[in-house]
Short mmCIF file of C-alpha atoms and ligand atoms in Angstrom, two decimals:
data_model
loop_
_atom_site.label_atom_id
_atom_site.label_comp_id
_atom_site.label_asym_id
_atom_site.label_seq_id
_atom_site.Cartn_x
_atom_site.Cartn_y
_atom_site.Cartn_z
CA UNK A 23 0.00 0.00 0.00
CA UNK A 24 1.44 3.37 -0.90
CA UNK A 25 1.96 5.91 1.82
CA UNK A 26 -0.66 8.54 2.48
CA UNK A 27 0.23 11.79 0.80
CA UNK A 28 1.12 14.35 3.44
CA UNK A 29 2.75 17.57 2.36
CA UNK A 30 3.59 20.78 4.07
CA UNK A 31 4.21 24.45 3.49
CA UNK A 32 6.77 25.54 6.03
CA UNK A 33 7.36 29.28 5.86
CA UNK A 34 9.68 31.14 8.13
CA UNK A 35 7.85 34.13 9.57
CA UNK A 36 10.24 36.68 8.13
CA UNK A 37 7.76 38.89 6.29
CA UNK A 38 4.82 38.89 3.94
CA UNK A 39 3.97 35.94 1.73
CA UNK A 40 6.41 36.02 -1.17
CA UNK A 41 5.18 34.97 -4.60
CA UNK A 42 7.71 32.11 -4.55
CA UNK A 43 6.36 30.97 -1.20
CA UNK A 44 2.81 31.31 -2.42
CA UNK A 45 3.66 29.13 -5.40
CA UNK A 46 5.17 26.48 -3.10
CA UNK A 47 2.12 26.61 -0.85
CA UNK A 48 -0.16 26.28 -3.86
CA UNK A 49 1.72 23.34 -5.35
CA UNK A 50 1.64 21.54 -2.01
CA UNK A 51 -2.02 22.28 -1.55
CA UNK A 52 -2.92 21.17 -5.08
CA UNK A 53 -0.87 18.03 -4.81
CA UNK A 54 -2.53 17.12 -1.52
CA UNK A 55 -5.98 17.78 -2.95
CA UNK A 56 -5.28 15.93 -6.18
CA UNK A 57 -4.12 12.90 -4.20
CA UNK A 58 -6.69 12.95 -1.45
CA UNK A 59 -3.85 13.70 0.97
CA UNK A 60 -3.26 16.19 3.75
CA UNK A 61 -1.81 19.67 3.58
CA UNK A 62 -0.02 20.99 6.62
CA UNK A 63 1.19 24.49 7.41
CA UNK A 64 4.11 24.61 9.79
CA UNK A 65 5.84 27.75 10.95
CA UNK A 66 9.62 27.44 10.93
CA UNK A 67 10.71 30.11 13.34
CA UNK A 68 13.89 28.77 14.89
CA UNK A 69 16.04 31.42 13.23
CA UNK A 70 14.79 33.96 15.70
CA UNK A 71 16.93 36.82 14.52
CA UNK A 72 15.01 36.79 11.25
CA UNK A 73 11.54 36.51 12.70
CA UNK A 74 9.20 39.43 12.18
CA UNK A 75 6.29 40.16 14.46
CA UNK A 76 2.85 39.44 12.99
CA UNK A 77 4.44 37.70 10.03
CA UNK A 78 2.77 34.39 10.83
CA UNK A 79 -0.71 35.92 10.88
CA UNK A 80 0.02 37.82 7.69
CA UNK A 81 1.30 34.72 5.92
CA UNK A 82 -1.74 32.75 6.92
CA UNK A 83 -4.10 35.59 5.98
CA UNK A 84 -2.57 35.73 2.52
CA UNK A 85 -2.95 31.98 2.09
CA UNK A 86 -6.59 32.22 3.12
CA UNK A 87 -7.13 35.10 0.76
CA UNK A 88 -5.81 32.93 -2.06
CA UNK A 89 -8.29 30.25 -1.06
CA UNK A 90 -5.60 27.86 0.14
CA UNK A 91 -6.68 26.12 3.30
CA UNK A 92 -5.03 23.44 5.35
CA UNK A 93 -5.77 20.29 7.27
CA UNK A 94 -3.34 20.78 10.12
CA UNK A 95 -1.69 23.88 11.50
CA UNK A 96 -1.29 26.13 14.51
CA UNK A 97 -4.78 27.55 14.33
CA UNK A 98 -6.73 24.33 13.89
CA UNK A 99 -4.26 21.94 15.50
CA UNK A 100 -3.82 18.39 14.33
CA UNK A 101 -2.36 15.04 15.37
CA UNK A 102 1.22 16.31 15.23
CA UNK A 103 0.83 19.57 17.13
CA UNK A 104 2.47 21.88 17.90
CA UNK A 105 2.99 23.24 14.39
CA UNK A 106 5.25 26.12 15.37
CA UNK A 107 8.88 25.05 15.65
CA UNK A 108 9.70 27.21 18.68
CA UNK A 109 7.07 25.21 20.55
CA UNK A 110 8.82 21.98 19.63
CA UNK A 111 12.21 22.65 21.22
CA UNK A 112 11.93 19.80 23.71
CA UNK A 113 11.25 17.42 20.83
CA UNK A 114 14.37 18.53 18.97
CA UNK A 115 16.46 18.34 22.09
CA UNK A 116 16.08 14.61 22.51
CA UNK A 117 16.89 13.95 18.86
CA UNK A 118 19.88 16.23 19.04
CA UNK A 119 21.10 14.34 22.08
CA UNK A 120 20.67 11.08 20.24
CA UNK A 121 23.00 12.20 17.46
CA UNK A 122 25.51 13.50 20.01
CA UNK A 123 25.39 10.23 21.91
CA UNK A 124 25.91 8.24 18.74
CA UNK A 125 28.83 10.42 17.69
CA UNK A 126 26.92 11.59 14.64
CA UNK A 127 27.07 15.14 15.88
CA UNK A 128 29.59 16.97 18.03
CA UNK A 129 30.24 20.21 19.85
CA UNK A 130 32.26 22.81 18.04
CA UNK A 131 33.86 25.64 20.02
CA UNK A 132 35.26 27.69 17.22
CA UNK A 133 34.54 31.36 17.60
CA UNK A 134 33.13 33.55 14.83
CA UNK A 135 36.55 35.15 14.42
CA UNK A 136 38.26 31.79 14.06
CA UNK A 137 35.72 30.60 11.54
CA UNK A 138 36.07 33.82 9.61
CA UNK A 139 39.84 33.44 9.52
CA UNK A 140 39.49 29.86 8.34
CA UNK A 141 37.18 30.91 5.54
CA UNK A 142 39.50 33.67 4.41
CA UNK A 143 42.47 31.33 4.31
CA UNK A 144 40.54 28.79 2.27
CA UNK A 145 39.42 31.45 -0.16
CA UNK A 146 42.99 32.72 -0.47
CA UNK A 147 44.04 29.19 -1.40
CA UNK A 148 41.31 29.13 -4.02
CA UNK A 149 39.25 26.57 -2.12
CA UNK A 150 35.53 26.66 -1.53
CA UNK A 151 34.97 27.60 2.12
CA UNK A 152 34.05 24.61 4.24
CA UNK A 153 34.31 23.91 7.94
CA UNK A 154 37.72 22.36 8.52
CA UNK A 155 36.60 19.89 11.14
CA UNK A 156 38.90 21.26 13.83
CA UNK A 157 36.64 20.21 16.70
CA UNK A 158 35.44 16.93 15.19
CA UNK A 159 37.28 14.74 17.61
CA UNK A 160 37.85 16.72 20.78
CA UNK A 161 38.74 14.79 23.91
CA UNK A 162 36.64 15.42 27.03
CA UNK A 163 39.63 17.37 28.42
CA UNK A 164 39.81 19.62 25.38
CA UNK A 165 36.10 20.27 25.62
CA UNK A 166 36.42 21.09 29.30
CA UNK A 167 39.20 23.53 28.57
CA UNK A 168 36.96 25.43 26.14
CA UNK A 169 34.05 25.28 28.55
CA UNK A 170 36.26 26.66 31.30
CA UNK A 171 37.06 29.60 29.07
CA UNK A 172 33.33 30.23 28.86
CA UNK A 173 33.14 29.41 25.16
CA UNK A 174 29.73 28.19 24.14
CA UNK A 175 29.67 25.53 21.44
CA UNK A 176 27.42 24.97 18.48
CA UNK A 177 26.44 21.44 17.52
CA UNK A 178 27.65 20.25 14.16
CA UNK A 179 26.51 17.30 12.14
CA UNK A 180 29.32 14.90 11.32
CA UNK A 181 29.09 14.52 7.57
CA UNK A 182 30.27 11.01 6.65
CA UNK A 183 33.34 11.03 4.46
CA UNK A 184 33.53 9.82 0.89
CA UNK A 185 29.86 9.07 0.37
CA UNK A 186 27.28 9.96 -2.19
CA UNK A 187 23.95 11.29 -1.00
CA UNK A 188 20.88 10.56 -3.03
CA UNK A 189 18.02 13.00 -3.30
CA UNK A 190 15.10 11.59 -5.20
CA UNK A 191 13.28 14.40 -6.85
CA UNK A 192 10.10 14.08 -8.88
CA UNK A 193 11.01 17.14 -10.92
CA UNK A 194 14.72 16.51 -11.34
CA UNK A 195 15.08 12.76 -11.13
CA UNK A 196 17.77 11.28 -8.88
CA UNK A 197 20.22 13.94 -7.82
CA UNK A 198 23.40 12.83 -6.12
CA UNK A 199 25.70 14.96 -4.05
CA UNK A 200 29.16 14.08 -2.75
CA UNK A 201 29.73 14.45 0.97
CA UNK A 202 33.20 15.73 0.14
CA UNK A 203 31.56 18.97 -0.93
CA UNK A 204 29.56 19.35 2.25
CA UNK A 205 31.23 20.62 5.38
CA UNK A 206 30.00 19.55 8.81
CA UNK A 207 27.06 21.87 9.24
CA UNK A 208 25.58 23.48 12.30
CA UNK A 209 22.45 21.79 13.59
CA UNK A 210 22.10 23.70 16.86
CA UNK A 211 23.23 27.20 17.67
CA UNK A 212 25.06 28.30 20.77
CA UNK A 213 21.77 28.83 22.57
CA UNK A 214 20.81 25.23 21.85
CA UNK A 215 18.09 26.13 19.37
CA UNK A 216 18.25 23.91 16.30
CA UNK A 217 18.86 25.26 12.85
CA UNK A 218 16.44 24.87 9.99
CA UNK A 219 18.33 21.96 8.41
CA UNK A 220 17.91 19.88 11.55
CA UNK A 221 14.46 20.89 12.73
CA UNK A 222 12.99 20.44 9.26
CA UNK A 223 14.05 16.80 9.17
CA UNK A 224 12.74 15.98 12.63
CA UNK A 225 9.47 17.69 11.81
CA UNK A 226 9.09 16.18 8.36
CA UNK A 227 9.72 12.75 9.84
CA UNK A 228 7.41 13.10 12.84
CA UNK A 229 4.69 14.72 10.77
CA UNK A 230 4.98 11.85 8.30
CA UNK A 231 5.60 14.09 5.35
CA UNK A 232 5.62 12.05 2.17
CA UNK A 233 6.71 14.74 -0.31
CA UNK A 234 8.75 17.89 0.22
CA UNK A 235 7.65 20.32 -2.45
CA UNK A 236 9.44 23.67 -2.50
CA UNK A 237 11.51 26.02 -4.64
CA UNK A 238 14.83 25.28 -6.27
CA UNK A 239 16.64 27.57 -3.84
CA UNK A 240 16.32 24.75 -1.31
CA UNK A 241 17.88 22.08 -3.51
CA UNK A 242 21.28 22.72 -1.94
CA UNK A 243 19.77 22.02 1.49
CA UNK A 244 18.36 18.70 0.37
CA UNK A 245 21.59 16.63 0.70
CA UNK A 246 22.14 17.96 4.23
CA UNK A 247 18.61 17.04 5.15
CA UNK A 248 18.98 13.67 3.45
CA UNK A 249 22.08 13.02 5.57
CA UNK A 250 20.16 13.78 8.75
CA UNK A 251 17.37 11.43 7.68
CA UNK A 252 19.99 8.76 7.05
CA UNK A 253 21.71 9.37 10.38
CA UNK A 254 18.45 8.57 12.16
CA UNK A 255 17.70 5.67 9.86
CA UNK A 256 14.48 7.35 8.76
CA UNK A 257 12.91 6.99 5.37
CA UNK A 258 13.48 10.07 3.26
CA UNK A 259 10.52 11.83 1.72
CA UNK A 260 10.24 12.28 -2.01
CA UNK A 261 11.46 15.73 -2.98
CA UNK A 262 10.12 18.04 -5.66
CA UNK A 263 12.09 21.22 -6.22
CA UNK A 264 10.15 23.48 -8.55
CA UNK A 265 12.07 25.85 -10.78
CA UNK A 266 13.21 29.31 -9.86
CA UNK A 267 10.90 32.18 -10.62
CA UNK A 268 12.69 34.80 -12.68
CA UNK A 269 11.67 38.44 -12.85
CA UNK A 270 10.19 39.84 -16.09
CA UNK A 271 13.73 40.59 -17.31
CA UNK A 272 14.53 36.89 -16.89
CA UNK A 273 16.89 37.66 -14.03
CA UNK A 274 17.05 35.94 -10.70
CA UNK A 275 14.93 37.94 -8.28
CA UNK A 276 16.60 39.69 -5.41
CA UNK A 277 14.86 41.09 -2.38
CA UNK A 278 15.37 44.60 -3.66
CA UNK A 279 14.23 43.85 -7.18
CA UNK A 280 11.79 46.57 -8.09
CA UNK A 281 10.86 45.26 -11.52
CA UNK A 282 8.14 43.26 -9.87
CA UNK A 283 5.86 43.28 -6.84
CA UNK A 284 7.10 40.30 -4.87
CA UNK A 285 4.46 39.88 -2.20
CA UNK A 286 0.95 38.52 -2.47
CA UNK A 287 -0.36 41.27 -0.22
CA UNK A 288 0.72 43.91 -2.73
CA UNK A 289 -1.51 42.35 -5.36
CA UNK A 290 -4.32 42.12 -2.88
CA UNK A 291 -3.94 45.80 -2.06
CA UNK A 292 -4.15 46.76 -5.71
CA UNK A 293 -7.36 44.86 -6.12
CA UNK A 294 -6.17 41.83 -8.01
CA UNK A 295 -8.49 38.88 -7.66
CA UNK A 296 -7.21 35.87 -5.74
CA UNK A 297 -8.51 33.41 -8.30
CA UNK A 298 -6.39 35.12 -10.97
CA UNK A 299 -3.30 35.08 -8.78
CA UNK A 300 -3.82 31.39 -8.05
CA UNK A 301 -4.29 30.63 -11.73
CA UNK A 302 -1.19 32.60 -12.61
CA UNK A 303 0.96 31.06 -9.88
CA UNK A 304 -0.12 27.57 -10.88
CA UNK A 305 1.29 28.16 -14.34
CA UNK A 306 4.65 29.28 -12.96
CA UNK A 307 6.44 26.01 -13.43
CA UNK A 308 3.48 23.68 -13.92
CA UNK A 309 1.89 23.10 -17.27
CA UNK A 310 -1.53 21.68 -17.88
CA UNK A 311 -2.33 19.16 -20.56
CA UNK A 312 -3.70 21.09 -23.54
CA UNK A 313 -3.83 24.73 -24.46
CA UNK A 314 -6.30 26.03 -21.90
CA UNK A 315 -4.81 28.61 -19.54
CA UNK A 316 -7.69 29.62 -17.33
CA UNK A 317 -8.35 27.34 -14.39
CA UNK A 318 -10.30 27.73 -11.21
CA UNK A 319 -8.76 26.46 -8.01
CA UNK A 320 -11.12 23.53 -8.12
CA UNK A 321 -10.11 22.62 -11.65
CA UNK A 322 -6.47 22.87 -10.63
CA UNK A 323 -7.11 20.52 -7.72
CA UNK A 324 -8.14 17.91 -10.25
CA UNK A 325 -5.55 18.56 -12.90
CA UNK A 326 -2.39 19.22 -10.96
CA UNK A 327 0.37 16.67 -11.07
CA UNK A 328 3.97 16.85 -9.94
CA UNK A 329 5.04 15.11 -13.14
CA UNK A 330 4.12 18.24 -15.05
CA UNK A 331 6.17 20.56 -12.88
CA UNK A 332 9.15 21.75 -14.85
CA UNK A 333 12.71 22.41 -13.81
CA UNK A 334 13.12 25.11 -16.44
CA UNK A 335 12.96 28.56 -14.86
CA UNK A 336 9.55 30.20 -14.89
CA UNK A 337 9.35 33.86 -15.86
CA UNK A 338 7.00 36.09 -13.92
CA UNK A 339 5.32 37.93 -16.77
CA UNK A 340 3.51 40.90 -15.23
CA UNK A 341 1.65 41.69 -18.45
CA UNK A 342 0.32 38.18 -18.53
CA UNK A 343 -0.81 38.50 -14.93
CA UNK A 344 -2.63 41.72 -15.76
CA UNK A 345 -4.25 40.03 -18.75
CA UNK A 346 -5.26 37.08 -16.65
CA UNK A 347 -6.67 39.24 -13.92
CA UNK A 348 -8.69 41.11 -16.49
CA UNK A 349 -10.18 37.79 -17.65
CA UNK A 350 -11.48 37.27 -14.12
CA UNK A 351 -12.51 40.91 -13.66
CA UNK A 352 -14.68 40.67 -16.77
CA UNK A 353 -16.52 37.74 -15.25
CA UNK A 354 -16.68 39.08 -11.72
CA UNK A 355 -19.76 40.35 -9.96
CA UNK A 356 -19.87 44.13 -10.31
CA UNK A 357 -20.81 44.50 -6.65
CA UNK A 358 -17.57 42.76 -5.68
CA UNK A 359 -15.51 44.93 -8.01
CA UNK A 360 -17.19 48.06 -6.70
CA UNK A 361 -16.24 47.17 -3.15
CA UNK A 362 -12.66 46.66 -4.28
CA UNK A 363 -12.61 49.89 -6.26
CA UNK A 364 -14.12 52.24 -3.69
CA UNK A 365 -11.10 52.46 -1.32
CA UNK A 366 -8.86 53.41 -4.23
CA UNK A 367 -11.17 56.20 -5.31
CA UNK A 368 -11.45 57.34 -1.72
CA UNK A 369 -7.70 57.37 -1.29
CA UNK A 370 -7.50 59.88 -4.11
CA UNK A 371 -10.33 61.94 -2.65
CA UNK A 372 -12.52 61.12 -5.60
CA UNK A 373 -15.16 59.75 -3.30
CA UNK A 374 -16.13 60.74 0.23
CA UNK A 375 -15.02 58.60 3.17
CA UNK A 376 -18.54 57.22 3.53
CA UNK A 377 -20.88 56.80 0.65
CA UNK A 378 -24.63 57.20 0.76
CA UNK A 379 -26.79 54.86 -1.30
CA UNK A 380 -26.89 57.17 -4.25
CA UNK A 381 -23.13 57.60 -4.31
CA UNK A 382 -22.68 53.88 -4.00
CA UNK A 383 -25.01 53.20 -6.93
CA UNK A 384 -23.22 55.83 -8.98
CA UNK A 385 -19.87 54.22 -8.27
CA UNK A 386 -21.23 50.82 -9.16
CA UNK A 387 -22.33 52.10 -12.54
CA UNK A 388 -18.97 53.75 -13.01
CA UNK A 389 -17.18 50.47 -12.28
CA UNK A 390 -19.50 48.56 -14.57
CA UNK A 391 -18.71 50.71 -17.59
CA UNK A 392 -15.00 50.02 -17.08
CA UNK A 393 -15.31 46.37 -16.15
CA UNK A 394 -14.22 45.14 -19.57
CA UNK A 395 -11.11 47.25 -19.56
CA UNK A 396 -10.02 47.17 -15.97
CA UNK A 397 -7.04 44.91 -15.20
CA UNK A 398 -7.25 45.31 -11.44
CA UNK A 399 -9.35 47.44 -9.12
CA UNK A 400 -6.81 50.18 -8.36
CA UNK A 401 -6.70 50.98 -12.05
CA UNK A 402 -10.16 52.49 -11.69
CA UNK A 403 -8.63 55.77 -10.50
CA UNK A 404 -6.79 56.40 -13.74
CA UNK A 405 -9.43 54.90 -16.00
CA UNK A 406 -12.12 57.18 -14.61
CA UNK A 407 -10.10 60.41 -14.50
CA UNK A 408 -12.53 62.16 -16.83
CA UNK A 409 -15.32 61.83 -14.28
CA UNK A 410 -13.43 63.79 -11.68
CA UNK A 411 -11.74 66.50 -13.71
CA UNK A 412 -13.09 70.00 -13.44
CA UNK A 413 -11.80 70.92 -16.82
CA UNK A 414 -10.84 68.57 -19.52
CA UNK A 415 -7.89 69.08 -21.76
CA UNK A 416 -8.10 68.05 -25.36
CA UNK A 417 -5.16 66.34 -26.97
CA UNK A 418 -4.26 66.84 -30.62
CA UNK A 419 -6.48 64.03 -31.79
CA UNK A 420 -9.40 65.44 -29.85
CA UNK A 421 -8.83 68.96 -31.16
CA UNK A 422 -8.79 67.59 -34.65
CA UNK A 423 -12.21 66.03 -34.07
CA UNK A 424 -13.56 69.26 -32.62
CA UNK A 425 -12.35 71.27 -35.59
CA UNK A 426 -14.82 69.58 -37.92
CA UNK A 427 -17.25 72.06 -39.49
CA UNK A 428 -20.34 70.12 -38.42
CA UNK A 429 -19.23 70.12 -34.78
CA UNK A 430 -20.81 73.34 -33.40
CA UNK A 431 -24.16 72.41 -34.86
CA UNK A 432 -24.01 68.86 -33.51
CA UNK A 433 -22.96 69.95 -30.05
CA UNK A 434 -25.43 72.83 -29.82
CA UNK A 435 -28.22 70.66 -30.90
CA UNK A 436 -27.33 67.85 -28.60
CA UNK A 437 -27.11 70.33 -25.75
CA UNK A 438 -30.62 71.56 -26.50
CA UNK A 439 -31.92 68.01 -26.67
CA UNK A 440 -30.45 67.30 -23.27
CA UNK A 441 -32.21 70.29 -21.80
CA UNK A 442 -35.50 68.52 -22.31
CA UNK A 443 -34.35 65.22 -20.86
CA UNK A 444 -36.03 64.70 -17.54
CA UNK A 445 -34.57 61.42 -16.32
CA UNK A 446 -30.87 61.67 -17.09
CA UNK A 447 -30.53 57.99 -17.95
CA UNK A 448 -28.72 56.18 -20.78
CA UNK A 449 -31.97 55.45 -22.66
CA UNK A 450 -33.04 59.09 -22.73
CA UNK A 451 -29.56 60.16 -23.69
CA UNK A 452 -29.54 57.69 -26.55
CA UNK A 453 -32.81 59.25 -27.70
CA UNK A 454 -31.25 62.72 -27.50
CA UNK A 455 -28.37 61.56 -29.70
CA UNK A 456 -30.86 60.10 -32.13
CA UNK A 457 -32.81 63.35 -32.21
CA UNK A 458 -29.58 65.23 -32.87
CA UNK A 459 -28.92 62.92 -35.77
CA UNK A 460 -32.31 63.66 -37.21
CA UNK A 461 -32.07 67.39 -36.81
CA UNK A 462 -28.51 67.80 -38.10
CA UNK A 463 -28.40 65.04 -40.67
CA UNK A 464 -25.05 63.93 -39.23
CA UNK A 465 -24.47 60.32 -38.38
CA UNK A 466 -21.77 57.78 -37.51
CA UNK A 467 -18.41 59.20 -36.57
CA UNK A 468 -19.37 62.73 -37.47
CA UNK A 469 -22.12 62.59 -34.91
CA UNK A 470 -20.68 60.48 -32.14
CA UNK A 471 -17.06 61.58 -32.12
CA UNK A 472 -17.65 65.27 -31.40
CA UNK A 473 -20.02 64.37 -28.61
CA UNK A 474 -17.64 61.83 -27.15
CA UNK A 475 -14.64 64.14 -27.35
CA UNK A 476 -16.53 67.14 -26.02
CA UNK A 477 -17.83 65.27 -23.04
CA UNK A 478 -14.94 62.95 -22.22
CA UNK A 479 -11.93 64.62 -23.82
CA UNK A 480 -11.08 61.28 -25.37
CA UNK A 481 -11.61 59.60 -28.70
CA UNK A 482 -11.94 56.21 -27.05
CA UNK A 483 -13.72 55.32 -23.89
CA UNK A 484 -16.67 53.77 -22.19
CA UNK A 485 -20.19 53.46 -23.59
CA UNK A 486 -21.17 57.03 -24.37
CA UNK A 487 -24.78 57.22 -23.10
CA UNK A 488 -23.75 55.52 -19.84
CA UNK A 489 -20.81 57.86 -19.37
CA UNK A 490 -22.95 60.91 -20.07
CA UNK A 491 -25.56 59.74 -17.59
CA UNK A 492 -22.94 59.30 -14.91
CA UNK A 493 -21.33 62.65 -15.53
CA UNK A 494 -24.66 64.37 -14.92
CA UNK A 495 -26.46 67.03 -16.81
CA UNK A 496 -24.71 70.16 -15.61
CA UNK A 497 -21.20 68.80 -16.16
CA UNK A 498 -22.13 67.57 -19.61
CA UNK A 499 -23.73 70.86 -20.58
CA UNK A 500 -20.72 72.80 -19.36
CA UNK A 501 -18.36 70.57 -21.31
CA UNK A 502 -20.45 70.85 -24.46
CA UNK A 503 -20.41 74.62 -24.42
CA UNK A 504 -16.70 74.66 -23.59
CA UNK A 505 -16.00 72.37 -26.55
CA UNK A 506 -17.86 74.60 -28.94
CA UNK A 507 -15.46 77.42 -28.03
CA UNK A 508 -12.41 75.35 -29.02
N1 LIG B 1 11.41 27.61 6.23
C1 LIG B 1 11.86 27.38 4.90
C2 LIG B 1 11.56 28.63 4.10
O1 LIG B 1 10.80 29.47 4.51
C3 LIG B 1 11.11 26.21 4.32
C4 LIG B 1 11.90 25.39 3.42
C5 LIG B 1 11.28 24.01 3.20
O2 LIG B 1 10.16 23.98 2.67
O3 LIG B 1 11.91 23.04 3.57
O4 LIG B 1 12.12 28.82 3.03
#
């Protein structure tokens, strides 16, 4: 019988949810769902210097926003609780002791300065820096001498010499590493708190993790973790290291890379839709069968397979994300989009801090006429500029339209027609345009363009009668008479 699929997303609470982390979380979640397995969220916080307050809550909020939920974690508990590493210190301690007792780990008293010196000497000799093994075989007397000097040791893992380490990876096949290239690594710091490479193995084993799915940046950790699994005689999980995510310039992303928004929360703030982000992230390194690109989370849960995760780098194409979000915006409920759009309009003082019913309805109509065009909700502020300008400026193209000889007649007439409109609604406005056509004999572009340009300042834009209705009679009249003077 094959093992139950149990996978985990194990973020360190060092900040907001990164798009790379979100992709790892999603792949784990999808794999668990596609296999009828369990998805666990574990918080790896043993590197305390890097921990950021509130980061755990923020990470989990972002996951929830994406629609990724879990079967076991800190908030809902589970059979392998606790799910926060700092609450598991006593568990690690006994395993650490076991390795020390078996001689598979040892105390190392080298100071930072000594280690630094060692590294510099190795580099000067053209060697790759690697712990020399000075304290590998200290006698109890030597240890005591260091202790007496008050030097606190770290615990290092004794990497076996002259061996190959196998990492079985669904994405990459069998990857072997030589222990020669791996220095004895630290598994517990001076304060006794284990490092990631140790705690992760203990946790993955105890939590019965079947597959470790994460980004390529962790591939170099895999042999160290494999060695720890072997030292305990534990079965290693299957690994799956998904490709790197490159920025739009096809460069490796750095923390300071500004060519791209790197955190899920930033997309949320701009009014991207979570289902679009999920869809987009799924395609970063995974490819579906067939040409279809738009998938709901539920569809992904059925279609996802690790076999179709690629090791070729995935490029984060921001234009594609905008396109994809627009696909979802077009289908979204206008009420939902309105709620997303309002805070952005408020931030720019285009709407009051609280909206009455009438203002809300107006905004909803405004959003609906831009729904086809809008890539994400924050874009509403620039798209709708013409509704909030006191005076509109005409660009060259617009001036050209307004210079047509039929224009004054069309605009004057339309203005008169509007005077008689009682309910300033799209239907009545359409009728006023029609009446203008009849009276002036102008039609098509010669009729519509001057009206559009006069009222909106633009040659392209939203549905004209709807836009006119939303602008309101007095604004439209003022703009019409202003345009005639051009
Ligand atoms: N805590 C690690 C990180 O945030 C997790 C790596 C892993 O999945 O093993 O990158």
